[in-house]
Coordinates of C-alpha atoms in Angstrom, one line a residue:
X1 CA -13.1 25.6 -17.2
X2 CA -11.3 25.3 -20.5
X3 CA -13.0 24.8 -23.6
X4 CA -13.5 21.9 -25.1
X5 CA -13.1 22.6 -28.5
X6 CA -10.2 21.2 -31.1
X7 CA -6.8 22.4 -29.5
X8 CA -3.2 21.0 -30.7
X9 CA -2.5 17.6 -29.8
X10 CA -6.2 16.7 -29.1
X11 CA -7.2 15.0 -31.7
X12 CA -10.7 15.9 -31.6
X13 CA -12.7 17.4 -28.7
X14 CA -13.5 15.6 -25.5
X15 CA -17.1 16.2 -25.1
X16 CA -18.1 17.2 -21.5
X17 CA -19.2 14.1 -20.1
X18 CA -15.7 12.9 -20.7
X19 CA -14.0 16.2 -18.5
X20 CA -13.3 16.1 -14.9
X21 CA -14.3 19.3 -13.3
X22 CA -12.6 21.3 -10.4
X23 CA -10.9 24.7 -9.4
X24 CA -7.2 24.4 -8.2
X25 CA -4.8 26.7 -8.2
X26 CA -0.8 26.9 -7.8
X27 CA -0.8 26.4 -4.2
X28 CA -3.4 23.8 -3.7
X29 CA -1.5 22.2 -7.6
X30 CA 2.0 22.2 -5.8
X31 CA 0.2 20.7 -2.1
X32 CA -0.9 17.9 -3.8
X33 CA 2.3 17.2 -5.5
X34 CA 4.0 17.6 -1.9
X35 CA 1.7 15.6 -0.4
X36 CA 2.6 12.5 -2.7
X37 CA 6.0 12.3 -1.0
X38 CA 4.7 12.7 2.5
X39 CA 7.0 15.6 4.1
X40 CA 6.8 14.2 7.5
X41 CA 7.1 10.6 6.9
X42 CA 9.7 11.3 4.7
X43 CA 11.9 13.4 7.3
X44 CA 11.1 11.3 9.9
X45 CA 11.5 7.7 8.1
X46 CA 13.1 8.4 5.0
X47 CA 15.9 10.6 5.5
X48 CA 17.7 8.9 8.2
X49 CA 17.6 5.5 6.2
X50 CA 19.4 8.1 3.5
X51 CA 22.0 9.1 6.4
X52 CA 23.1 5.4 6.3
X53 CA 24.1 5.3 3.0
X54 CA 25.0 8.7 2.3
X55 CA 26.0 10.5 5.4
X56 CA 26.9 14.4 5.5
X57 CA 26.2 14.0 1.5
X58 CA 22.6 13.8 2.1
X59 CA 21.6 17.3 1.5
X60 CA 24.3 17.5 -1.3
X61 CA 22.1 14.3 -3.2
X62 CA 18.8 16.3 -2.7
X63 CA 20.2 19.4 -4.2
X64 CA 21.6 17.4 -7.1
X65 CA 18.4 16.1 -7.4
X66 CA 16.7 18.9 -7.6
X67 CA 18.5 20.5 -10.3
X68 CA 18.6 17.3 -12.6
X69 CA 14.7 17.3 -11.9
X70 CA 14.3 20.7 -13.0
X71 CA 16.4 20.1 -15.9
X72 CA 13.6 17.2 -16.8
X73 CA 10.9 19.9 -15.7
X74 CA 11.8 22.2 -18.8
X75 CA 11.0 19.7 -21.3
X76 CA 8.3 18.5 -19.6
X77 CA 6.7 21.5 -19.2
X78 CA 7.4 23.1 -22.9
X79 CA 5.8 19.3 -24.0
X80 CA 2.3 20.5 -21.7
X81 CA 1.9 23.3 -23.8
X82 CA 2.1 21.4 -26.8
X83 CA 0.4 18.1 -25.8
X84 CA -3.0 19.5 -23.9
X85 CA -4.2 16.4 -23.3
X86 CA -4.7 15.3 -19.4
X87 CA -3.7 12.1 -19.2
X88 CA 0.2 12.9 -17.6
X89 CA 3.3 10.3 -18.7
X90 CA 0.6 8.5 -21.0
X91 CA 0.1 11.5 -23.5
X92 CA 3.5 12.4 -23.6
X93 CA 4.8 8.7 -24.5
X94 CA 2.1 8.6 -26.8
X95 CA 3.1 11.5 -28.4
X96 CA 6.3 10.7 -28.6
X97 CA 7.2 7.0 -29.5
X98 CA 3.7 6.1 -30.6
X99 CA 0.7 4.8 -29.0
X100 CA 1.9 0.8 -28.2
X101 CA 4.8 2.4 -26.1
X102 CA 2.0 4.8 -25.1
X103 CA -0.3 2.0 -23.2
X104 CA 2.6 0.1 -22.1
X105 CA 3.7 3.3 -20.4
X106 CA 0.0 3.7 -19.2
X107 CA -0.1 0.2 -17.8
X108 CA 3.1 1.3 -15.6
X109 CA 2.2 4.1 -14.1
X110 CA -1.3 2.1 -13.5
X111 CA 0.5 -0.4 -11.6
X112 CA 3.0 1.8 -9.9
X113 CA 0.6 3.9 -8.3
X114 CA -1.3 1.2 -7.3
X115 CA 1.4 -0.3 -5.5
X116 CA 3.2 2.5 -4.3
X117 CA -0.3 3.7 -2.4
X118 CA -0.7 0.4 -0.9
X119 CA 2.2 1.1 0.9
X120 CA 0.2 3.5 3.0
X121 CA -2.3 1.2 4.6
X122 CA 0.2 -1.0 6.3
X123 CA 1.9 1.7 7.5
X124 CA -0.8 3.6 8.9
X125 CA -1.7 0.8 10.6
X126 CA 1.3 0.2 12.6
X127 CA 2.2 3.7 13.3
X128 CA -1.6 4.4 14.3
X129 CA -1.6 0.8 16.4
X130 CA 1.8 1.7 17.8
X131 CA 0.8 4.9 19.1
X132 CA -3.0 4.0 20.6
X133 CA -1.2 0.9 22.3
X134 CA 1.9 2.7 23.7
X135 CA 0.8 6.6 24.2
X136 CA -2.8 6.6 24.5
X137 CA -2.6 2.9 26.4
X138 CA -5.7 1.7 24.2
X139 CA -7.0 -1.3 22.8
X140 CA -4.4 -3.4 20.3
X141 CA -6.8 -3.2 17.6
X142 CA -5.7 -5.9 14.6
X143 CA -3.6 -3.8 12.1
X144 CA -6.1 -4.9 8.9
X145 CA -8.9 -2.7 10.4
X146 CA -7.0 0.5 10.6
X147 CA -5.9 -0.5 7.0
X148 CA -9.4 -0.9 5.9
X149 CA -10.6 2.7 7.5
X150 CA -7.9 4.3 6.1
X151 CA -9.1 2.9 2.6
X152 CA -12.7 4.1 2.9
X153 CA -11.7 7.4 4.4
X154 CA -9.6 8.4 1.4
X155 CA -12.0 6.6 -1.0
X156 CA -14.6 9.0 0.2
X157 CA -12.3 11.9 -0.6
X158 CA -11.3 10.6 -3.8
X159 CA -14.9 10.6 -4.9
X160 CA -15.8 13.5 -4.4
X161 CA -14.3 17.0 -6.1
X162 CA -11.1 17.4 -6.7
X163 CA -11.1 20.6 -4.8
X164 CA -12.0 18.9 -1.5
X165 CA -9.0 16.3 -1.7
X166 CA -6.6 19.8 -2.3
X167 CA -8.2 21.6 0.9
X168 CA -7.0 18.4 2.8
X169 CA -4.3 18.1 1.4
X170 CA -3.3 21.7 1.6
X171 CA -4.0 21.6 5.7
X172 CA -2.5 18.7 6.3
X173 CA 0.7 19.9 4.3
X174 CA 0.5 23.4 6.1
X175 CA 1.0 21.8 9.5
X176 CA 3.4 19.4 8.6
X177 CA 6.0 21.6 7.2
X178 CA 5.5 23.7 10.3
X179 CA 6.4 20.4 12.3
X180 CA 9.4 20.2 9.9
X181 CA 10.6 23.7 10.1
X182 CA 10.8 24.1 14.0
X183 CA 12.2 20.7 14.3
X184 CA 15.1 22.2 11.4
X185 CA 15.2 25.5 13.7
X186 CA 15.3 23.3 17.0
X187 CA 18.5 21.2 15.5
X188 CA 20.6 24.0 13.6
X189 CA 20.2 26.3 17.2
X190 CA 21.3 23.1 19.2
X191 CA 24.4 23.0 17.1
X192 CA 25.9 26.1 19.1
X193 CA 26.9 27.9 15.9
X194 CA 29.7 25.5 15.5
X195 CA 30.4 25.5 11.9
X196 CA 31.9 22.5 11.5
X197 CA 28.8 21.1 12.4
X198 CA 25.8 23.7 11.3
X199 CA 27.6 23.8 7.7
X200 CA 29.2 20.3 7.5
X201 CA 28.2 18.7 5.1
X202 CA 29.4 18.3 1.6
X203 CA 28.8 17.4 -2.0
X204 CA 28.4 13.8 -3.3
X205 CA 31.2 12.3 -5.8
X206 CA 31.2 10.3 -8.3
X207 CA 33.2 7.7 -6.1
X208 CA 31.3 8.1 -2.8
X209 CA 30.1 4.6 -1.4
X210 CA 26.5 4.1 -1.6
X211 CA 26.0 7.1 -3.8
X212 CA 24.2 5.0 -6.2
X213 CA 21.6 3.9 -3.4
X214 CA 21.6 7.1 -2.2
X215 CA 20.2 8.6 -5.6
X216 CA 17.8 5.8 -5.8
X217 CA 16.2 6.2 -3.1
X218 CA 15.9 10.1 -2.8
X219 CA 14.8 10.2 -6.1
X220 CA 11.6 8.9 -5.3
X221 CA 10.5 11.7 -2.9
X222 CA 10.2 13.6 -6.4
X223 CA 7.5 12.0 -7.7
X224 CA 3.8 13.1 -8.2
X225 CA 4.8 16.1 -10.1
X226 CA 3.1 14.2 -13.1
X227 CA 0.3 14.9 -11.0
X228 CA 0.7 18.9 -12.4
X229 CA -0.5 17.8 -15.9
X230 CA -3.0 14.5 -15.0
X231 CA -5.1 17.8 -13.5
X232 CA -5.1 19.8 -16.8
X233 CA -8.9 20.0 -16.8
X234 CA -9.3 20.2 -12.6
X235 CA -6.8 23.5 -12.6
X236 CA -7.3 27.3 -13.1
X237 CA -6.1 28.4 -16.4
X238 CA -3.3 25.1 -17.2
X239 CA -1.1 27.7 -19.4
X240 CA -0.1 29.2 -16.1
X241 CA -1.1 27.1 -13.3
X242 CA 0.9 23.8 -14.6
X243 CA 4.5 25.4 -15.2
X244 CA 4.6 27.6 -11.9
X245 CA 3.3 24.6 -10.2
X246 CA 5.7 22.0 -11.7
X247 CA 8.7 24.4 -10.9
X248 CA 7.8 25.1 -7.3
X249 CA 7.1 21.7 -6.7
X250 CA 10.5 20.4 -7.7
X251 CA 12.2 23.4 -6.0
X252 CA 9.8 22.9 -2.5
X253 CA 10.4 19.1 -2.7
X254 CA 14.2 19.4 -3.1
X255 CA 15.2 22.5 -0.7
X256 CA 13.0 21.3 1.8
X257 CA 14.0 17.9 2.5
X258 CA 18.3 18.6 1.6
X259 CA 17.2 21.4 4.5
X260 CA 15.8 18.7 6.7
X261 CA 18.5 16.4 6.2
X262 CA 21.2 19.2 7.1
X263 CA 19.2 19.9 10.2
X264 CA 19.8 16.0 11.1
X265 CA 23.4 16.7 10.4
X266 CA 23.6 19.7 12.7
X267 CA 22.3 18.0 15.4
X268 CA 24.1 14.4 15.6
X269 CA 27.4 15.8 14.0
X270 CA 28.9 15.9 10.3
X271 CA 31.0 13.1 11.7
X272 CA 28.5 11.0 13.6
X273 CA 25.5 11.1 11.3
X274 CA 25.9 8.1 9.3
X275 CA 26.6 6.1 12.3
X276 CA 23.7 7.5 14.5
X277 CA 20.9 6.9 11.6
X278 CA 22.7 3.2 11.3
X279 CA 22.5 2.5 15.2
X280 CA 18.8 4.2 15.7
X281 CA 16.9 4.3 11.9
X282 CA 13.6 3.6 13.3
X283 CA 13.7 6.1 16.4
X284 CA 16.0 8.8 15.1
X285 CA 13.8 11.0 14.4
X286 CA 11.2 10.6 17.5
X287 CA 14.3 10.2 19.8
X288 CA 15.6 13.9 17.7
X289 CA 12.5 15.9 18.4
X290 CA 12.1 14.8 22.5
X291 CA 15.9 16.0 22.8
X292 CA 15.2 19.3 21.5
X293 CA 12.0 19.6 21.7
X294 CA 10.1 17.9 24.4
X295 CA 7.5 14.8 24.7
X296 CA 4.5 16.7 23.6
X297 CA 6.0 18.0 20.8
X298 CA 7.1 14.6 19.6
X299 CA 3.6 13.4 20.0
X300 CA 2.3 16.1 17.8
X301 CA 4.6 14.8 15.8
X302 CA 3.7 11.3 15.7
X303 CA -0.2 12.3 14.8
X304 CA 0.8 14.4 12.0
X305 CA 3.1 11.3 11.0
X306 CA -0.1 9.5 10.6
X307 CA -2.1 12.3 9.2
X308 CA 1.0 12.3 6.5
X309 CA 0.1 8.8 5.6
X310 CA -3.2 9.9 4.9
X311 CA -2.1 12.9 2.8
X312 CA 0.0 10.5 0.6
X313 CA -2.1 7.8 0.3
X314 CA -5.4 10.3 -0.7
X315 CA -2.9 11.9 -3.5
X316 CA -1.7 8.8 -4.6
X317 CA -5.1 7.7 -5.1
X318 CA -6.1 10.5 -7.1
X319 CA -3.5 10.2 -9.3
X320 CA -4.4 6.3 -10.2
X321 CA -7.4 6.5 -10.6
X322 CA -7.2 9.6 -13.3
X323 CA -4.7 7.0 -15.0
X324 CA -7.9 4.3 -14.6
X325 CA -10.0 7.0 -16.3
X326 CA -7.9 7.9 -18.9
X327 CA -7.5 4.2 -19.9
X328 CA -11.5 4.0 -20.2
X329 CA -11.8 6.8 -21.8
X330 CA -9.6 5.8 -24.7
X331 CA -11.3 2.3 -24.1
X332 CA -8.6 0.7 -23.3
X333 CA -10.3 -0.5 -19.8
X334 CA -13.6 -0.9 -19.3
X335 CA -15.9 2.0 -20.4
X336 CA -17.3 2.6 -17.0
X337 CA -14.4 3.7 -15.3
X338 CA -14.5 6.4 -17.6
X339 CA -17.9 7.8 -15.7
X340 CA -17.4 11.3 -14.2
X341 CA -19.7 12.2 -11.5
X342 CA -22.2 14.4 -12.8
X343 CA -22.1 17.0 -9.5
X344 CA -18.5 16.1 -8.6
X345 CA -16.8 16.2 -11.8
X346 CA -14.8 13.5 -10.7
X347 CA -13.5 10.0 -11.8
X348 CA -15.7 8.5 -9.1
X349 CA -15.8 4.9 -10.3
X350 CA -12.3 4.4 -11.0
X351 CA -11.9 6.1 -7.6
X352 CA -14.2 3.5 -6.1
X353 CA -12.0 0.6 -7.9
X354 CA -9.0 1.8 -6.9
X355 CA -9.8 2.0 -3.4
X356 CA -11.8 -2.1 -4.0
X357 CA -8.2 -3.2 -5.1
X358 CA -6.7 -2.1 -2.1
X359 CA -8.7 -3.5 0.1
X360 CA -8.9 -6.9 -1.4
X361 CA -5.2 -6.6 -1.6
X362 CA -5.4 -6.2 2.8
X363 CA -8.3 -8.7 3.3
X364 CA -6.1 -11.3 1.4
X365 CA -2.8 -10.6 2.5
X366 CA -4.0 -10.9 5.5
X367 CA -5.5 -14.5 5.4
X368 CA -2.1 -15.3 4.2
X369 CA -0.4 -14.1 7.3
X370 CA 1.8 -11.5 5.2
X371 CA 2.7 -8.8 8.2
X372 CA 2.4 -5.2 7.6
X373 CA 6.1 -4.8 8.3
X374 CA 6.2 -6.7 5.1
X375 CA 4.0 -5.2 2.7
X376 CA 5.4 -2.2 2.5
X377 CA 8.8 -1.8 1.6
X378 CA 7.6 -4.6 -1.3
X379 CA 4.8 -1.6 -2.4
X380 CA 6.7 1.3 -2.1
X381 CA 9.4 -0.3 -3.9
X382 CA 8.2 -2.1 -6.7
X383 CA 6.5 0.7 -7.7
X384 CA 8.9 3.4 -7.2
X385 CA 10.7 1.1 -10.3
X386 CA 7.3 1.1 -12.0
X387 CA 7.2 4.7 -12.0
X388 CA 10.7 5.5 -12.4
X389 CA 11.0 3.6 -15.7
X390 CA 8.2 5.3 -17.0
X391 CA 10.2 9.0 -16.2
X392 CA 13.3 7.9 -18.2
X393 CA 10.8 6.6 -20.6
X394 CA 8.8 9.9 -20.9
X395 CA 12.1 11.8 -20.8
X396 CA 13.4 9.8 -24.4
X397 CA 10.0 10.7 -25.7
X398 CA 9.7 14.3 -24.8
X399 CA 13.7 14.4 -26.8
X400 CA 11.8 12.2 -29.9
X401 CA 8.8 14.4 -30.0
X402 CA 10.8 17.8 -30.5
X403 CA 13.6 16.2 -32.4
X404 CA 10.4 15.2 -35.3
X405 CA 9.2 19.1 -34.7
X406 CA 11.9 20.9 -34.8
X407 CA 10.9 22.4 -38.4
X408 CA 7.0 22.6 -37.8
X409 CA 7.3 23.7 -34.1
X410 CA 9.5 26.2 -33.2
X411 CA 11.4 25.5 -29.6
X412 CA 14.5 27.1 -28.5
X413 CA 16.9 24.4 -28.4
X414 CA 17.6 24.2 -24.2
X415 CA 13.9 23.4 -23.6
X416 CA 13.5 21.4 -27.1
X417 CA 16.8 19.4 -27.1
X418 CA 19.5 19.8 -24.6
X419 CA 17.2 19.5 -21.6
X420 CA 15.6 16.6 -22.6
X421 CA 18.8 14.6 -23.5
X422 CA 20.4 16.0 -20.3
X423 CA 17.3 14.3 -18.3
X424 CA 17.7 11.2 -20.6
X425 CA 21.0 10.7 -19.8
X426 CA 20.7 10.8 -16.0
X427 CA 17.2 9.0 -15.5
X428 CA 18.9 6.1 -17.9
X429 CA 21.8 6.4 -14.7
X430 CA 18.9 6.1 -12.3
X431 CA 17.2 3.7 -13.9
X432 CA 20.3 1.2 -14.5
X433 CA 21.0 1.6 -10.6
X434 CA 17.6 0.4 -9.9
X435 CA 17.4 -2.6 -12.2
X436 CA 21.4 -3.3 -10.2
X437 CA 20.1 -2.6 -6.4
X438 CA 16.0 -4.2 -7.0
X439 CA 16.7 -6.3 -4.1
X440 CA 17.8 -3.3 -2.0
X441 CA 14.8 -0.8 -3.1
X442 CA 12.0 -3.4 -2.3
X443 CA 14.3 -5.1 1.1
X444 CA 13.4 -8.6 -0.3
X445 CA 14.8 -11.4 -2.0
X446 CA 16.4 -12.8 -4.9
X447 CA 12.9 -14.9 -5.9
X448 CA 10.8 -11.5 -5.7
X449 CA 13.3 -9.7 -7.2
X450 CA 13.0 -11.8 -10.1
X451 CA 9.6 -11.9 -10.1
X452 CA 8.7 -8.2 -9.6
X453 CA 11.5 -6.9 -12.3
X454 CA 10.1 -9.6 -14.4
X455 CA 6.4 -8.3 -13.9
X456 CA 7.0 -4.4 -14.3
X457 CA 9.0 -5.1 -17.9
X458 CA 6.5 -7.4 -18.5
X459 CA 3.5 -4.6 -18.2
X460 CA 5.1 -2.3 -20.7
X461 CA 5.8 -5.0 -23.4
X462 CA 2.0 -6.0 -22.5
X463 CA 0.8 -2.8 -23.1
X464 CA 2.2 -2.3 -26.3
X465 CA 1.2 -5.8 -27.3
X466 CA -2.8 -5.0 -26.5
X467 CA -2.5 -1.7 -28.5
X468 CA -0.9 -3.6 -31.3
X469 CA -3.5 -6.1 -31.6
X470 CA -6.6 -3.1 -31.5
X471 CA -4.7 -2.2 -33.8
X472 CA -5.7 -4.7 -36.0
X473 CA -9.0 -5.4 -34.4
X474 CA -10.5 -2.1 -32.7
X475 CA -8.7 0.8 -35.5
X476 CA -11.6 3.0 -33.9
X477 CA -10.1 1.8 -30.3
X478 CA -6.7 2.2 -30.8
X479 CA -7.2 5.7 -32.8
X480 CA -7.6 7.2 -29.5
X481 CA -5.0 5.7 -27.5
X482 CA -3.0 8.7 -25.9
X483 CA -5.9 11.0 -24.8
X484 CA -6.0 11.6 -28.6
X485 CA -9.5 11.6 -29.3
X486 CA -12.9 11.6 -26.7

């Protein structure tokens, strides 16, 4: 455990009731980051919806992807070494443009999380429902109550020690990617060696229809990698753990779903790809895996599907409700979210919340009559904006932060400078395409577009407003916005 006495960019020492406790190391680090994105669900309902708009490109946009995202990953990683505190995007916006863009960048990853986990009950409702009514011929169990026992199950993990989350996580991950990797092996060896089909695909252009959707919507299997400094205190000496981690992360997450997505195009055709995912999105991949595979295999499948869900949802919870605890801990919520379980070492009330919200959010959605099929594209979505602001906001910061340093902090210029106005640049891109296609990334209309876009813009200019106004009223309060002192 690292000490908790005065380091840079602390402010003044946590004491030790204010630490979270645990043990991780790289792998179980870079698990949990994998784990945000799903693998499975990804590859089985992410990637062919990717086909439609993007075709033989689609492992081409991962690829590109992955280096722009590594590119971020310099700056954000020489930043970790400078800013030690562990609260993630809300340090480094902190330390960067100040601490009222600091809470309003706190208040939207807060409410992206949020939503883009409560994406996962709904959807392991009707994939569990769908597969206990179909293949096991069971009972057709109401969706809400596999909803609400996913909820408690991943509650349970999230209270307790981080290191029992990352063992999950870590099997769960394990036997999806070996799911992944033989259905890859299966497709590319059903190809016949043909090369214009094993190697056809090719790299996006600037002028490529639906390249702009394309990078908006792959863009959000990257993220969780904040997750690699929100464990500072959880992880095995951060100096080394968080920058291997960060990088393999990026480079996992990228190679392995741009391999995936080349495996879909070995097996339908370079040509017939985009045409195949558009006629069969929902079954492509289930229909993909019985070809080559065989039944059983693609009901193996379908059980690690919803074990995936679980996997996501459990890291995505995690994540939040470190954000909840960092909040109280500056004060910024209520103090006893802040709590850390004294055997645990873990943020088990803001766990607890998180996993209250969630479940109101179910029981009243619900009563409204709001289907699962519903809820969460409008989750998923919304917050995937939430979330991608905040990157292109942390990206300017990280730039600010170095630019103010560069003659009492010695940085080379690539990691201090270049990267982080290269990342700038293309999450501003990103970020401009999302705001344009809203409607598209949450599949919903013009009223909620308005009203979600409205919303998320509305939390960051909130955030800074509160920490404005504790400025004025609670200097004591606002003195330790940012992780900067407690």
């Amino acid at each position: 455990m690292t000490s908790t006495a005065n380091r840079p960019g602390d402010g003044a020492a946590r004491t030790e009731e204010q630490r979270l406790r645990g043990n991780m190391g790289v792998g179980e680090l870079v698990m949990s980051v994998l784990a945000f994105s799903s693998p499975l669900t990804t590859v089985a309902g992410f990637i062919p919806v990717l086909l439609i708009f993007s075709g033989r490109t689609a492992p081409g946009i991962y690829l590109l992807l992955t280096l722009m995202l590594l590119i971020f990953s310099v700056g954000f990683v020489r930043m970790s070494r400078s800013v030690e505190n562990p609260g993630g995007f809300y340090s480094f916006v902190t330390a960067g443009l100040g601490r009222p863009a600091g809470l309003g960048g706190a208040f939207l990853a807060l409410f992206g999380y949020l939503f883009i986990g409560f994406f996962a009950p709904s959807l392991f409702a009707v994939t569990l429902q769908g597969f206990v009514v179909n293949t096991l011929h069971g009972p057709d169990i109401p969706w809400y109550w596999y909803a609400l026992g996913i909820i408690t199950v991943t509650t349970a993990l999230a209270y307790n020690r981080i290191d029992l989350s990352a063992k999950v996580l870590t099997t769960v991950m394990i036997l999806e990617v070996i799911v992944v990797v033989i259905f890859d092996l299966a497709a590319f060896a059903s190809s016949g060696g043909g090369a214009e089909r094993s190697i056809g695909f090719a790299l996006p252009w600037v002028a490529d229809a639906g390249l702009g959707l394309a990078l908006l919507f792959a863009v959000g299997n990257f993220f969780g990698f904040e997750a690699t400094v929100i464990y500072r205190d959880e992880v095995r000496n951060p100096e080394r753990t968080i920058p291997r981690a960060t990088y393999l992360a990026v480079i996992g997450i990228g190679v392995f779903y741009a391999v995936a997505a080349w495996a879909y195009i070995a097996f339908l055709g370079a040509d017939d790809a985009q045409g195949a995912a558009e006629a069969n999105t929902v079954n492509l991949f289930n229909d993909a895996a019985t070809s080559l595979i065989g039944t059983i295999f693609a009901d193996i499948a379908v059980v690690l599907l919803i074990t995936s869900i679980l996997a996501s949802m459990l890291s995505i919870q995690n994540i939040a409700a470190r954000y909840s605890f960092s909040l109280a801990a500056d004060r910024a919520l209520p103090a006893f979210l802040g709590r850390v379980h004294s055997r645990h070492g873990s943020p088990h009330i803001s766990a607890i919340s998180i996993g209250l919200i969630w479940g109101a959010a179910t029981v009243i959605f619900t009563v409204l009559g709001v289907g699962p099929d519903s809820l969460y594209p409008i989750a998923s979505g919304s917050g995937s904006f939430a979330i991608l602001l905040l990157m292109f906001i942390t990206s300017v910061s990280v730039l600010v932060f170095f630019l103010r340093r560069r003659g009492s902090e010695p940085a080379s210029v690539w990691k201090s400078i270049v990267a982080p106005l290269v990342s700038a640049v293309f999450l501003g891109i990103i970020t401009v395409l999302a705001i344009t296609n809203y409607s598209a990334l949450i599949d919903g209309s013009t009223v909620l577009t308005v009203v979600f876009m409205t919303f998320t813009f509305a939390l960051f200019a909130g955030g800074a407003v509160y920490a404005l106004v504790l400025r004025a009223k609670r200097p004591e309060i606002y003195a330790r916005l940012g992780r900067q002192k407690g």
